[in-house]
Structure formats: C-alpha cells, structure tokens
C-alpha cells in the first residue's frame, strides 16, 4: 500500500502517520513496500473506529 492509498481512508493525521511509520519500518527491512497482516489489521481497526463516529 502506498502513501496515496493511506490518504484514501479518512483517518486522522496521527493515524496516517502511524501507518506510514509502520510501512517505512517494513520497507527498510524488506524491499517490497507492502503492508503486513498486522498493518492491515490496524488499518481495519482504524476504519471501523472511524465509522462509529
């Protein structure tokens, strides 16, 4: 998932920063800049929380 994909979800700046941070850490470890399952889970969690508001 790219940064523009992160922007597609209506998350707070803090949540976006968290996801970008996870992604950047991951990218340093692995050349593929892909979301790991725990990132996806966190994104889903943030999306669900956002829908409740």
Short mmCIF file of C-alpha atoms in Angstrom, two decimals:
data_model
loop_
_atom_site.label_atom_id
_atom_site.label_comp_id
_atom_site.label_asym_id
_atom_site.label_seq_id
_atom_site.Cartn_x
_atom_site.Cartn_y
_atom_site.Cartn_z
CA UNK A 1 0.00 0.00 0.00
CA UNK A 2 1.36 3.39 -0.97
CA UNK A 3 1.01 6.68 0.87
CA UNK A 4 -1.68 7.79 -1.57
CA UNK A 5 -3.64 4.66 -0.61
CA UNK A 6 -3.31 5.60 3.05
CA UNK A 7 -4.72 9.06 2.21
CA UNK A 8 -7.77 7.45 0.62
CA UNK A 9 -9.07 6.40 4.04
CA UNK A 10 -10.39 9.23 6.19
CA UNK A 11 -8.04 8.82 9.12
CA UNK A 12 -6.65 11.41 11.46
CA UNK A 13 -3.15 12.70 10.76
CA UNK A 14 -1.90 10.79 13.78
CA UNK A 15 -3.33 7.51 12.43
CA UNK A 16 -1.92 8.18 8.96
CA UNK A 17 1.46 8.90 10.49
CA UNK A 18 1.28 5.63 12.42
CA UNK A 19 0.52 3.63 9.27
CA UNK A 20 3.24 5.43 7.30
CA UNK A 21 5.68 4.74 10.09
CA UNK A 22 4.81 1.03 10.11
CA UNK A 23 5.17 0.97 6.35
CA UNK A 24 8.51 2.75 6.38
CA UNK A 25 9.90 0.42 9.02
CA UNK A 26 8.73 -2.53 6.95
CA UNK A 27 10.30 -1.10 3.80
CA UNK A 28 13.66 -0.77 5.48
CA UNK A 29 13.52 -4.44 6.42
CA UNK A 30 12.17 -5.68 3.10
CA UNK A 31 12.47 -4.14 -0.35
CA UNK A 32 8.77 -4.70 -1.02
CA UNK A 33 6.85 -1.74 0.44
CA UNK A 34 3.85 -3.85 1.28
CA UNK A 35 1.56 -3.91 4.27
CA UNK A 36 1.98 -6.84 6.60
CA UNK A 37 -1.10 -8.53 8.14
CA UNK A 38 -0.72 -6.56 11.39
CA UNK A 39 -0.69 -3.29 9.42
CA UNK A 40 -3.83 -4.35 7.59
CA UNK A 41 -5.45 -5.30 10.89
CA UNK A 42 -4.54 -1.91 12.36
CA UNK A 43 -5.92 -0.13 9.29
CA UNK A 44 -9.17 -2.12 9.53
CA UNK A 45 -9.38 -1.28 13.23
CA UNK A 46 -8.93 2.44 12.48
CA UNK A 47 -11.53 2.28 9.70
CA UNK A 48 -14.06 0.59 11.98
CA UNK A 49 -13.41 3.16 14.70
CA UNK A 50 -13.86 5.93 12.13
CA UNK A 51 -17.22 4.54 11.01
CA UNK A 52 -18.58 4.52 14.56
CA UNK A 53 -18.13 8.29 14.95
#
